[in-house]
């Protein structure tokens, strides 16, 4: 799949090891990975860059509503 056709995935993760694991796994399956450690920054990016194929959010993220 060429770079223009890659599906985008937004990964929000505050743990460096988990972030690397997500990135490596998704890139191995030809996804374009956009990552951040900041929940609120991710919501702004997500709203500005729709459509996005998928998003992953750390379920125990401190100071976030979810």
Tab-separated table of C-alpha atoms in Angstrom:
chain	number	residue	atom	x	y	z
A	1	UNK	CA	0.000	0.000	0.000
A	2	UNK	CA	1.446	3.393	-0.890
A	3	UNK	CA	1.882	6.171	1.662
A	4	UNK	CA	-1.055	8.193	0.305
A	5	UNK	CA	-3.453	5.304	0.897
A	6	UNK	CA	-2.311	4.400	4.419
A	7	UNK	CA	-4.979	4.334	7.091
A	8	UNK	CA	-4.331	6.740	9.961
A	9	UNK	CA	-4.440	5.646	13.570
A	10	UNK	CA	-4.248	8.050	16.494
A	11	UNK	CA	-2.668	6.434	19.554
A	12	UNK	CA	-2.905	8.167	22.925
A	13	UNK	CA	-0.642	6.508	25.459
A	14	UNK	CA	1.389	7.863	28.380
A	15	UNK	CA	3.555	4.771	28.814
A	16	UNK	CA	6.609	4.809	26.521
A	17	UNK	CA	6.839	1.022	26.210
A	18	UNK	CA	3.147	0.653	25.349
A	19	UNK	CA	3.433	3.486	22.854
A	20	UNK	CA	6.359	1.781	21.127
A	21	UNK	CA	4.509	-1.548	21.055
A	22	UNK	CA	1.406	0.064	19.517
A	23	UNK	CA	3.497	1.928	16.950
A	24	UNK	CA	5.559	-1.111	15.943
A	25	UNK	CA	2.516	-3.353	15.624
A	26	UNK	CA	0.459	-0.881	13.615
A	27	UNK	CA	3.299	0.172	11.319
A	28	UNK	CA	4.016	-3.509	10.624
A	29	UNK	CA	0.445	-3.685	9.310
A	30	UNK	CA	0.958	-0.599	7.120
A	31	UNK	CA	-0.868	2.005	9.214
A	32	UNK	CA	0.235	5.604	9.537
A	33	UNK	CA	0.581	6.148	13.289
A	34	UNK	CA	0.084	9.517	14.923
A	35	UNK	CA	0.858	9.417	18.609
A	36	UNK	CA	0.675	11.667	21.610
A	37	UNK	CA	0.949	11.321	25.349
A	38	UNK	CA	-1.562	14.099	26.014
A	39	UNK	CA	-5.305	13.367	26.069
A	40	UNK	CA	-6.519	16.914	25.410
A	41	UNK	CA	-4.017	17.469	22.599
A	42	UNK	CA	-5.271	14.272	20.985
A	43	UNK	CA	-8.890	15.456	20.980
A	44	UNK	CA	-7.913	18.648	19.167
A	45	UNK	CA	-5.864	16.733	16.592
A	46	UNK	CA	-8.651	14.182	16.095
A	47	UNK	CA	-11.304	16.830	15.457
A	48	UNK	CA	-9.096	18.618	12.916
A	49	UNK	CA	-8.070	15.487	11.011
A	50	UNK	CA	-11.274	13.563	10.417
A	51	UNK	CA	-11.760	11.070	8.925
A	52	UNK	CA	-9.388	8.811	10.787
A	53	UNK	CA	-9.491	5.050	10.600
A	54	UNK	CA	-9.291	4.339	14.294
A	55	UNK	CA	-8.185	5.714	17.592
A	56	UNK	CA	-6.849	4.093	20.712
A	57	UNK	CA	-7.094	5.674	24.122
A	58	UNK	CA	-5.374	4.641	27.311
A	59	UNK	CA	-8.266	3.599	29.574
A	60	UNK	CA	-6.527	4.672	32.790
A	61	UNK	CA	-5.274	8.025	31.593
A	62	UNK	CA	-4.874	10.451	34.518
A	63	UNK	CA	-7.012	13.610	34.546
A	64	UNK	CA	-9.205	12.569	31.635
A	65	UNK	CA	-12.957	12.030	31.629
A	66	UNK	CA	-12.772	8.446	30.394
